[in-house]
mmCIF file of C-alpha atoms and ligand atoms in Angstrom:
data_model
loop_
_atom_site.group_PDB
_atom_site.id
_atom_site.type_symbol
_atom_site.label_atom_id
_atom_site.label_comp_id
_atom_site.label_asym_id
_atom_site.label_seq_id
_atom_site.Cartn_x
_atom_site.Cartn_y
_atom_site.Cartn_z
ATOM 1 C CA MET A 1 83.101 103.325 86.517
ATOM 2 C CA SER A 2 82.461 103.081 90.254
ATOM 3 C CA LEU A 3 82.535 105.928 92.745
ATOM 4 C CA LEU A 4 84.423 106.553 95.975
ATOM 5 C CA SER A 5 82.930 109.101 98.385
ATOM 6 C CA ALA A 6 85.343 110.564 100.916
ATOM 7 C CA ILE A 7 83.714 112.276 103.885
ATOM 8 C CA VAL A 8 85.707 114.908 105.736
ATOM 9 C CA PRO A 9 84.138 116.381 108.892
ATOM 10 C CA CYS A 10 85.560 119.860 109.471
ATOM 11 C CA PHE A 11 85.189 122.176 112.405
ATOM 12 C CA ASN A 12 87.345 125.291 112.071
ATOM 13 C CA GLU A 13 89.852 123.639 109.754
ATOM 14 C CA GLU A 14 90.434 126.521 107.310
ATOM 15 C CA GLU A 15 94.170 125.840 106.970
ATOM 16 C CA ASN A 16 93.677 122.126 106.427
ATOM 17 C CA ILE A 17 91.095 122.083 103.633
ATOM 18 C CA ALA A 18 93.565 122.509 100.786
ATOM 19 C CA TYR A 19 96.262 120.387 102.463
ATOM 20 C CA PHE A 20 93.839 117.556 102.789
ATOM 21 C CA TYR A 21 92.759 117.904 99.187
ATOM 22 C CA ASP A 22 96.345 117.773 97.942
ATOM 23 C CA ALA A 23 97.098 114.685 99.999
ATOM 24 C CA PHE A 24 93.883 112.986 98.943
ATOM 25 C CA VAL A 25 94.332 113.489 95.198
ATOM 26 C CA GLN A 26 97.745 111.797 95.372
ATOM 27 C CA ASN A 27 95.655 108.628 95.182
ATOM 28 C CA LYS A 28 93.966 109.702 91.971
ATOM 29 C CA PRO A 29 96.155 107.597 89.620
ATOM 30 C CA PHE A 30 95.665 104.554 91.820
ATOM 31 C CA PHE A 31 91.895 104.865 91.839
ATOM 32 C CA ALA A 32 91.811 105.694 88.140
ATOM 33 C CA SER A 33 93.673 102.449 87.490
ATOM 34 C CA LYS A 34 90.888 100.650 89.336
ATOM 35 C CA GLY A 35 88.209 102.472 87.365
ATOM 36 C CA ILE A 36 87.094 104.504 90.359
ATOM 37 C CA ASP A 37 86.070 108.147 90.317
ATOM 38 C CA TYR A 38 85.710 110.123 93.541
ATOM 39 C CA GLU A 39 83.643 112.780 95.256
ATOM 40 C CA LEU A 40 85.046 114.657 98.232
ATOM 41 C CA ILE A 41 82.376 115.657 100.722
ATOM 42 C CA TYR A 42 83.536 118.275 103.198
ATOM 43 C CA VAL A 43 81.058 118.598 106.043
ATOM 44 C CA ASP A 44 81.435 122.017 107.639
ATOM 45 C CA ASP A 45 80.233 121.434 111.165
ATOM 46 C CA GLY A 46 79.308 125.029 111.977
ATOM 47 C CA SER A 47 82.830 126.459 111.647
ATOM 48 C CA THR A 48 83.331 130.107 112.530
ATOM 49 C CA ASP A 49 86.400 130.501 110.311
ATOM 50 C CA LYS A 50 86.832 130.318 106.551
ATOM 51 C CA THR A 51 86.346 126.563 106.260
ATOM 52 C CA ALA A 52 83.285 126.786 103.980
ATOM 53 C CA GLU A 53 84.819 129.551 101.817
ATOM 54 C CA ASN A 54 87.939 127.463 101.334
ATOM 55 C CA VAL A 55 85.906 124.437 100.341
ATOM 56 C CA LEU A 56 84.002 126.521 97.792
ATOM 57 C CA LYS A 57 87.310 127.832 96.463
ATOM 58 C CA LEU A 58 88.443 124.246 95.960
ATOM 59 C CA ARG A 59 85.176 123.451 94.237
ATOM 60 C CA GLU A 60 85.947 126.063 91.602
ATOM 61 C CA LYS A 61 89.033 124.008 90.797
ATOM 62 C CA ASP A 62 87.476 120.583 91.168
ATOM 63 C CA PRO A 63 83.706 120.081 90.823
ATOM 64 C CA ARG A 64 84.022 116.739 92.579
ATOM 65 C CA VAL A 65 84.282 118.696 95.822
ATOM 66 C CA VAL A 66 80.987 118.914 97.700
ATOM 67 C CA LEU A 67 80.160 121.154 100.647
ATOM 68 C CA LEU A 68 77.618 120.340 103.318
ATOM 69 C CA GLN A 69 77.328 123.167 105.765
ATOM 70 C CA PHE A 70 75.535 122.767 109.084
ATOM 71 C CA SER A 71 73.442 125.507 110.648
ATOM 72 C CA ARG A 72 75.625 125.275 113.775
ATOM 73 C CA ASN A 73 78.166 122.961 115.395
ATOM 74 C CA PHE A 74 76.510 119.565 115.830
ATOM 75 C CA GLY A 75 79.654 117.553 116.538
ATOM 76 C CA LYS A 76 81.760 115.126 114.547
ATOM 77 C CA GLU A 77 79.323 112.261 115.007
ATOM 78 C CA ALA A 78 76.562 114.246 113.309
ATOM 79 C CA ALA A 79 78.979 115.400 110.601
ATOM 80 C CA MET A 80 79.916 111.809 109.783
ATOM 81 C CA TYR A 81 76.256 110.829 109.634
ATOM 82 C CA ALA A 82 75.440 113.724 107.297
ATOM 83 C CA GLY A 83 78.358 112.738 105.062
ATOM 84 C CA LEU A 84 77.245 109.119 104.961
ATOM 85 C CA GLN A 85 73.731 110.196 104.026
ATOM 86 C CA ALA A 86 75.039 112.382 101.222
ATOM 87 C CA ALA A 87 77.604 109.868 99.936
ATOM 88 C CA ARG A 88 76.631 108.302 96.637
ATOM 89 C CA GLY A 89 79.682 106.121 96.261
ATOM 90 C CA ASP A 90 80.006 102.376 96.002
ATOM 91 C CA TYR A 91 82.894 102.861 98.415
ATOM 92 C CA VAL A 92 82.886 105.381 101.231
ATOM 93 C CA ALA A 93 85.798 106.620 103.329
ATOM 94 C CA ILE A 94 85.620 108.787 106.462
ATOM 95 C CA MET A 95 88.716 110.898 107.098
ATOM 96 C CA ASP A 96 89.743 113.741 109.419
ATOM 97 C CA ALA A 97 90.641 117.045 107.828
ATOM 98 C CA ASP A 98 93.832 117.439 109.868
ATOM 99 C CA LEU A 99 95.660 114.625 108.004
ATOM 100 C CA GLN A 100 95.827 112.488 111.119
ATOM 101 C CA ASP A 101 94.135 109.881 108.952
ATOM 102 C CA PRO A 102 96.761 109.524 106.191
ATOM 103 C CA PRO A 103 95.101 109.336 102.756
ATOM 104 C CA SER A 104 98.168 107.373 101.613
ATOM 105 C CA LEU A 105 96.700 104.319 103.360
ATOM 106 C CA LEU A 106 93.703 104.231 101.020
ATOM 107 C CA PRO A 107 95.255 101.977 98.327
ATOM 108 C CA GLU A 108 96.203 99.400 100.949
ATOM 109 C CA MET A 109 92.715 99.597 102.452
ATOM 110 C CA PHE A 110 91.134 99.223 99.042
ATOM 111 C CA GLY A 111 93.228 96.111 98.497
ATOM 112 C CA TYR A 112 91.505 94.469 101.475
ATOM 113 C CA LEU A 113 88.077 95.249 100.034
ATOM 114 C CA GLU A 114 89.174 93.546 96.827
ATOM 115 C CA GLU A 115 90.232 90.555 98.897
ATOM 116 C CA GLY A 116 86.666 90.245 100.095
ATOM 117 C CA TYR A 117 86.540 92.269 103.293
ATOM 118 C CA ASP A 118 83.490 94.533 103.688
ATOM 119 C CA GLN A 119 85.427 97.330 105.313
ATOM 120 C CA ALA A 120 88.968 98.304 106.236
ATOM 121 C CA ALA A 121 89.217 100.199 109.512
ATOM 122 C CA THR A 122 92.261 101.819 111.048
ATOM 123 C CA ARG A 123 93.827 101.632 114.453
ATOM 124 C CA ARG A 124 96.629 103.673 115.935
ATOM 125 C CA THR A 125 99.303 101.607 117.574
ATOM 126 C CA THR A 126 100.841 104.568 119.389
ATOM 127 C CA ARG A 127 99.458 107.705 120.940
ATOM 128 C CA LYS A 128 102.520 109.786 120.183
ATOM 129 C CA GLY A 129 102.033 113.521 120.610
ATOM 130 C CA GLU A 130 99.109 113.094 122.975
ATOM 131 C CA PRO A 131 99.176 114.230 126.617
ATOM 132 C CA PRO A 132 99.949 111.173 128.814
ATOM 133 C CA VAL A 133 96.896 111.878 131.022
ATOM 134 C CA ARG A 134 94.612 111.668 127.976
ATOM 135 C CA SER A 135 96.214 108.372 126.918
ATOM 136 C CA TRP A 136 95.847 106.948 130.411
ATOM 137 C CA PHE A 137 92.159 107.811 130.662
ATOM 138 C CA ALA A 138 91.562 106.539 127.129
ATOM 139 C CA ARG A 139 93.112 103.178 128.014
ATOM 140 C CA ARG A 140 91.013 102.895 131.189
ATOM 141 C CA PHE A 141 87.902 103.743 129.180
ATOM 142 C CA TYR A 142 88.514 101.066 126.544
ATOM 143 C CA HIS A 143 89.394 98.526 129.200
ATOM 144 C CA MET A 144 86.184 99.223 131.116
ATOM 145 C CA ILE A 145 83.775 99.401 128.215
ATOM 146 C CA ASN A 146 85.098 96.204 126.643
ATOM 147 C CA ARG A 147 84.759 94.361 129.897
ATOM 148 C CA TYR A 148 81.057 95.043 130.145
ATOM 149 C CA SER A 149 79.826 95.762 126.649
ATOM 150 C CA LYS A 150 78.930 93.026 124.192
ATOM 151 C CA THR A 151 79.953 95.363 121.359
ATOM 152 C CA GLU A 152 83.721 95.496 121.038
ATOM 153 C CA ILE A 153 85.138 99.014 121.063
ATOM 154 C CA VAL A 154 88.679 98.620 119.769
ATOM 155 C CA ASP A 155 91.379 100.565 121.639
ATOM 156 C CA GLY A 156 93.032 103.091 119.368
ATOM 157 C CA ALA A 157 90.397 102.641 116.646
ATOM 158 C CA ARG A 158 90.009 105.750 114.524
ATOM 159 C CA ASP A 159 86.889 106.771 112.674
ATOM 160 C CA TYR A 160 89.027 106.481 109.535
ATOM 161 C CA ARG A 161 87.686 103.598 107.458
ATOM 162 C CA LEU A 162 86.868 102.532 103.943
ATOM 163 C CA MET A 163 83.553 100.761 103.545
ATOM 164 C CA LYS A 164 81.527 99.079 100.879
ATOM 165 C CA ARG A 165 78.032 100.397 100.186
ATOM 166 C CA GLN A 166 76.374 97.609 102.144
ATOM 167 C CA VAL A 167 78.154 98.655 105.353
ATOM 168 C CA VAL A 168 77.244 102.307 104.804
ATOM 169 C CA ASP A 169 73.582 101.394 104.413
ATOM 170 C CA ALA A 170 73.759 99.367 107.599
ATOM 171 C CA ILE A 171 75.229 102.322 109.502
ATOM 172 C CA LEU A 172 72.592 104.645 108.080
ATOM 173 C CA SER A 173 69.885 102.330 109.332
ATOM 174 C CA VAL A 174 71.015 103.130 112.872
ATOM 175 C CA THR A 175 69.228 106.427 113.351
ATOM 176 C CA GLU A 176 69.791 107.060 117.044
ATOM 177 C CA TYR A 177 70.348 110.632 118.156
ATOM 178 C CA ASN A 178 73.164 109.982 120.626
ATOM 179 C CA ARG A 179 75.618 108.674 118.109
ATOM 180 C CA PHE A 180 78.729 106.932 119.359
ATOM 181 C CA SER A 181 80.121 105.893 116.010
ATOM 182 C CA LYS A 182 82.931 103.721 117.327
ATOM 183 C CA GLY A 183 80.183 101.571 118.800
ATOM 184 C CA ILE A 184 77.879 101.744 115.787
ATOM 185 C CA PHE A 185 80.678 100.715 113.390
ATOM 186 C CA SER A 186 81.344 97.679 115.499
ATOM 187 C CA TRP A 187 77.691 96.912 116.257
ATOM 188 C CA VAL A 188 76.735 96.597 112.574
ATOM 189 C CA GLY A 189 79.315 93.844 112.153
ATOM 190 C CA PHE A 190 80.572 92.806 108.686
ATOM 191 C CA ARG A 191 83.999 91.494 107.828
ATOM 192 C CA THR A 192 86.480 94.096 108.996
ATOM 193 C CA LYS A 193 90.193 94.269 108.289
ATOM 194 C CA TRP A 194 92.154 96.303 110.823
ATOM 195 C CA VAL A 195 94.941 98.386 109.377
ATOM 196 C CA GLU A 196 97.444 99.625 111.931
ATOM 197 C CA TYR A 197 99.549 102.748 111.731
ATOM 198 C CA GLU A 198 101.558 105.023 113.975
ATOM 199 C CA ASN A 199 99.832 108.128 115.203
ATOM 200 C CA VAL A 200 100.434 111.211 113.106
ATOM 201 C CA GLU A 201 100.174 114.677 114.616
ATOM 202 C CA ARG A 202 97.714 117.123 113.070
ATOM 203 C CA VAL A 203 99.203 119.471 110.443
ATOM 204 C CA HIS A 204 97.585 122.717 111.535
ATOM 205 C CA GLY A 205 95.415 123.964 114.344
ATOM 206 C CA LYS A 206 94.564 122.322 117.625
ATOM 207 C CA THR A 207 92.498 119.313 118.617
ATOM 208 C CA LYS A 208 88.845 120.107 119.391
ATOM 209 C CA TRP A 209 88.898 117.845 122.422
ATOM 210 C CA ASN A 210 89.563 118.834 125.983
ATOM 211 C CA PHE A 211 89.433 116.798 129.149
ATOM 212 C CA TRP A 212 85.789 117.578 129.844
ATOM 213 C CA SER A 213 84.540 116.836 126.304
ATOM 214 C CA LEU A 214 86.453 113.539 126.296
ATOM 215 C CA PHE A 215 84.959 112.658 129.663
ATOM 216 C CA LEU A 216 81.439 113.308 128.336
ATOM 217 C CA TYR A 217 82.276 111.314 125.190
ATOM 218 C CA ALA A 218 83.350 108.395 127.367
ATOM 219 C CA ILE A 219 80.074 108.600 129.335
ATOM 220 C CA ASP A 220 78.173 108.638 126.017
ATOM 221 C CA GLY A 221 79.942 105.481 124.956
ATOM 222 C CA ILE A 222 79.351 103.700 128.228
ATOM 223 C CA VAL A 223 75.679 104.643 128.398
ATOM 224 C CA ALA A 224 75.135 103.734 124.756
ATOM 225 C CA TYR A 225 76.816 100.344 124.850
ATOM 226 C CA THR A 226 76.352 98.888 128.295
ATOM 227 C CA THR A 227 73.699 98.903 130.998
ATOM 228 C CA GLU A 228 76.171 97.479 133.502
ATOM 229 C CA PRO A 229 76.333 100.683 135.607
ATOM 230 C CA LEU A 230 72.627 100.240 136.361
ATOM 231 C CA ALA A 231 73.357 96.730 137.566
ATOM 232 C CA ILE A 232 76.193 98.073 139.725
ATOM 233 C CA ALA A 233 73.742 100.567 141.237
ATOM 234 C CA SER A 234 71.241 97.810 142.026
ATOM 235 C CA PHE A 235 73.962 95.541 143.394
ATOM 236 C CA THR A 236 75.290 98.267 145.717
ATOM 237 C CA GLY A 237 71.727 98.865 146.887
ATOM 238 C CA ILE A 238 71.237 95.184 147.745
ATOM 239 C CA LEU A 239 74.611 95.001 149.472
ATOM 240 C CA PHE A 240 73.819 97.961 151.709
ATOM 241 C CA PHE A 241 70.364 96.591 152.465
ATOM 242 C CA VAL A 242 71.875 93.335 153.721
ATOM 243 C CA VAL A 243 74.501 95.186 155.756
ATOM 244 C CA ALA A 244 71.759 97.387 157.247
ATOM 245 C CA ILE A 245 69.618 94.371 158.295
ATOM 246 C CA ILE A 246 72.607 92.758 160.013
ATOM 247 C CA GLY A 247 73.452 96.108 161.622
ATOM 248 C CA ILE A 248 69.917 96.478 162.984
ATOM 249 C CA PHE A 249 70.073 93.039 164.589
ATOM 250 C CA VAL A 250 73.443 93.791 166.141
ATOM 251 C CA VAL A 251 72.185 97.080 167.605
ATOM 252 C CA ILE A 252 68.965 95.534 169.016
ATOM 253 C CA ILE A 253 70.769 92.573 170.557
ATOM 254 C CA ARG A 254 73.443 94.793 172.074
ATOM 255 C CA LYS A 255 70.738 97.029 173.514
ATOM 256 C CA LEU A 256 68.700 94.158 174.976
ATOM 257 C CA ALA A 257 71.615 92.074 176.227
ATOM 258 C CA PHE A 258 73.986 94.757 177.467
ATOM 259 C CA GLY A 259 71.773 97.846 177.757
ATOM 260 C CA ASP A 260 74.370 99.644 175.659
ATOM 261 C CA PRO A 261 74.151 103.412 176.156
ATOM 262 C CA THR A 262 73.942 105.593 173.061
ATOM 263 C CA SER A 263 77.392 106.000 171.594
ATOM 264 C CA GLY A 264 79.210 105.946 168.286
ATOM 265 C CA TRP A 265 78.045 109.213 166.722
ATOM 266 C CA PRO A 266 81.182 109.663 164.604
ATOM 267 C CA SER A 267 80.770 106.267 163.022
ATOM 268 C CA LEU A 268 77.090 107.007 162.440
ATOM 269 C CA VAL A 269 77.936 110.221 160.619
ATOM 270 C CA CYS A 270 80.475 108.385 158.455
ATOM 271 C CA ILE A 271 77.920 105.740 157.543
ATOM 272 C CA ILE A 272 75.286 108.360 156.666
ATOM 273 C CA LEU A 273 77.769 110.196 154.457
ATOM 274 C CA LEU A 274 78.861 107.010 152.748
ATOM 275 C CA VAL A 275 75.380 105.702 152.100
ATOM 276 C CA SER A 276 73.956 109.014 150.933
ATOM 277 C CA GLY A 277 76.965 109.418 148.630
ATOM 278 C CA ILE A 278 76.299 106.026 147.111
ATOM 279 C CA GLN A 279 72.607 106.895 146.750
ATOM 280 C CA LEU A 280 73.434 110.081 144.897
ATOM 281 C CA LEU A 281 75.840 108.209 142.644
ATOM 282 C CA CYS A 282 73.154 105.646 141.833
ATOM 283 C CA ILE A 283 70.592 108.356 141.104
ATOM 284 C CA GLY A 284 73.193 109.967 138.856
ATOM 285 C CA ILE A 285 73.721 106.726 136.957
ATOM 286 C CA VAL A 286 69.973 106.268 136.487
ATOM 287 C CA GLY A 287 69.788 109.932 135.460
ATOM 288 C CA GLU A 288 72.402 109.413 132.740
ATOM 289 C CA TYR A 289 70.341 106.680 131.135
ATOM 290 C CA LEU A 290 67.150 108.660 131.619
ATOM 291 C CA SER A 291 68.613 111.760 129.985
ATOM 292 C CA LYS A 292 69.799 109.769 126.970
ATOM 293 C CA THR A 293 66.361 108.183 126.690
ATOM 294 C CA TYR A 294 64.808 111.653 126.905
ATOM 295 C CA LEU A 295 66.979 112.899 124.052
ATOM 296 C CA GLU A 296 66.114 109.868 121.914
ATOM 297 C CA VAL A 297 62.399 110.255 122.564
ATOM 298 C CA LYS A 298 62.443 113.883 121.456
ATOM 299 C CA ASN A 299 63.372 112.531 118.041
ATOM 300 C CA ARG A 300 65.158 115.667 116.910
ATOM 301 C CA PRO A 301 67.105 115.652 113.660
ATOM 302 C CA ILE A 302 70.749 114.703 114.097
ATOM 303 C CA TYR A 303 71.866 117.790 112.164
ATOM 304 C CA LEU A 304 70.432 120.678 110.163
ATOM 305 C CA LEU A 305 71.877 121.920 106.908
ATOM 306 C CA ARG A 306 72.461 125.561 106.154
ATOM 307 C CA GLN A 307 73.482 124.826 102.597
ATOM 308 C CA LYS A 308 74.596 122.077 100.312
ATOM 309 C CA VAL A 309 76.755 122.861 97.308
ATOM 310 C CA GLY A 310 77.444 120.215 94.728
ATOM 311 C CA GLN A 311 75.984 116.844 93.862
ATOM 312 C CA ASP A 312 72.781 118.552 92.721
ATOM 313 C CA GLU A 313 73.453 118.270 89.041
ATOM 314 C CA ALA A 314 72.659 114.719 88.077
ATOM 315 C CA PRO A 315 74.704 114.365 84.850
ATOM 316 C CA LYS A 316 71.814 113.379 82.581
ATOM 317 C CA GLU A 317 69.332 115.922 83.854
ATOM 318 C CA LYS A 318 71.895 118.668 83.440
ATOM 319 C CA GLU A 319 71.738 118.453 79.683
ATOM 320 C CA HIS A 320 68.066 119.319 79.812
ATOM 321 C CA LYS A 321 68.516 122.235 82.158
ATOM 322 C CA GLN A 322 68.086 125.807 81.022
ATOM 323 C CA GLU A 323 71.101 127.546 79.638
ATOM 324 C CA ASN A 324 71.377 130.155 82.350
ATOM 325 C CA GLU A 325 71.899 127.424 84.931
ATOM 326 C CA THR A 326 75.325 127.799 86.491
ATOM 327 C CA GLY A 327 75.493 124.222 87.585
ATOM 328 C CA GLU A 328 76.351 125.310 91.079
ATOM 329 C CA GLN A 329 73.621 126.040 93.498
ATOM 330 C CA GLY A 330 73.935 127.994 96.669
ATOM 331 C CA GLY A 331 71.601 125.256 97.731
ATOM 332 C CA GLU A 332 68.885 125.961 100.189
ATOM 333 C CA ALA A 333 68.688 123.887 103.275
ATOM 334 C CA ASP A 334 66.027 121.314 102.696
ATOM 335 C CA PRO A 335 64.685 120.252 106.043
ATOM 336 C CA LEU A 336 64.007 116.848 104.581
ATOM 337 C CA GLN A 337 67.727 116.477 104.075
ATOM 338 C CA ALA A 338 68.236 116.930 107.777
ATOM 339 C CA GLY A 339 69.492 114.064 109.853
ATOM 340 C CA LYS A 340 66.114 112.475 110.318
ATOM 341 C CA ALA A 341 62.914 112.569 108.383
ATOM 342 C CA TYR A 342 60.741 115.148 110.071
ATOM 343 C CA GLY A 343 57.868 113.360 111.694
ATOM 344 C CA LYS A 344 56.774 116.378 113.633
ATOM 345 C CA LYS A 345 58.007 119.824 114.398
ATOM 346 C CA ASN A 346 60.113 120.147 117.499
HETATM 347 N N1 UDP B 1 85.343 117.836 114.119
HETATM 348 C C1 UDP B 1 84.046 118.120 113.724
HETATM 349 N N2 UDP B 1 83.177 118.658 114.647
HETATM 350 C C2 UDP B 1 83.539 118.878 115.943
HETATM 351 C C3 UDP B 1 84.863 118.549 116.322
HETATM 352 C C4 UDP B 1 85.738 118.025 115.385
HETATM 353 O O1 UDP B 1 83.674 117.925 112.568
HETATM 354 O O2 UDP B 1 82.718 119.361 116.722
HETATM 355 C C5 UDP B 1 86.287 117.293 113.106
HETATM 356 C C6 UDP B 1 87.612 118.022 113.033
HETATM 357 O O3 UDP B 1 87.543 119.137 112.189
HETATM 358 C C7 UDP B 1 88.553 116.957 112.509
HETATM 359 C C8 UDP B 1 87.965 115.680 113.125
HETATM 360 O O4 UDP B 1 86.629 115.987 113.478
HETATM 361 O O5 UDP B 1 88.509 116.852 111.103
HETATM 362 C C9 UDP B 1 88.761 115.212 114.329
HETATM 363 O O6 UDP B 1 88.864 116.256 115.277
HETATM 364 P P1 UDP B 1 90.148 116.478 116.162
HETATM 365 O O7 UDP B 1 91.372 116.504 115.295
HETATM 366 O O8 UDP B 1 89.902 117.687 116.993
HETATM 367 O O9 UDP B 1 90.145 115.193 117.081
HETATM 368 P P2 UDP B 1 91.392 114.247 117.458
HETATM 369 O O10 UDP B 1 92.102 113.922 116.183
HETATM 370 O O11 UDP B 1 92.224 115.026 118.409
HETATM 371 O O12 UDP B 1 90.748 113.044 118.080
HETATM 372 MG MG1 MG B 2 92.795 115.264 114.870
#
């Protein structure tokens, strides 16, 4: 019997927990026919609603449900990483709780793994139901990052994917703090089959993204996967240096040859504004890279667990456990289970 681990990052998804479960278990007969059991790892990313309670309710019904609860909201990237660390499966799937990643695609995706692919990843062909401004900016972002980055970031790629163990281990070996998973998934390589589907709108609740958070996400991606902006900063610097040298010669010659009286203040002001604006922009670009480096160097854990429920009873050991053991542990957060091994205290 092999095992499939499904990872579901959840941030305030109380209404979707059970819906997702119902949709996911539709695949049970298919996986049973392939000799595959499953575990369903809900990662509660610091929700303030009843997400964790609802997961625990589900667990009463199905012990294959596992809850990882963060100490606060660490973001979806951290939630996916925590899920991957906890996953014990030979196959691992990452899926959104809002059913925008249809579980009904899993059999098809599994078929590709059987064919010999290492992972099956999904891509939306449409952005139906999304504000046009968001789509426009998203397109520009993908266009730009793919032009400069050596790592391909596929337009419309979702985080929804089904991977073999080898790919999961590769992703786990990338322990950076600023996680831009779309880049990491692509950076690790492996044979990937792209499965396309039309965008589905979320069943309940609202998206956690707004314009500002998407903008910051885009900056994260650019800073993580290309150093081109630094080159642009240097290039602009060189360009203005050359222009300035020529300008100085022109001014001196005009002064010596024609005794030109002082004039041209408006143009001078414009030039000062332009150049100082470009300088600030360049400092900002350098600052972005510096701040990311700063965060990496701090070496903080990617996430912290408040509790983990499930997975703790290894089947064989359980038989030897004392009789009063309930099997379920309101697990204590083990700092060693946090996103990174603690080297030092932060
Ligand atoms: N999510 C999360 N932590 C966050 C934000 C989102 O775990 O800080 C989860 C969320 O619960 C959902 C998935 O990530 O399961 C995708 O989020 P959302 O639907 O808001 O993004 P979209 O589908 O609009 O890209
Ligand atoms: Mg969604």
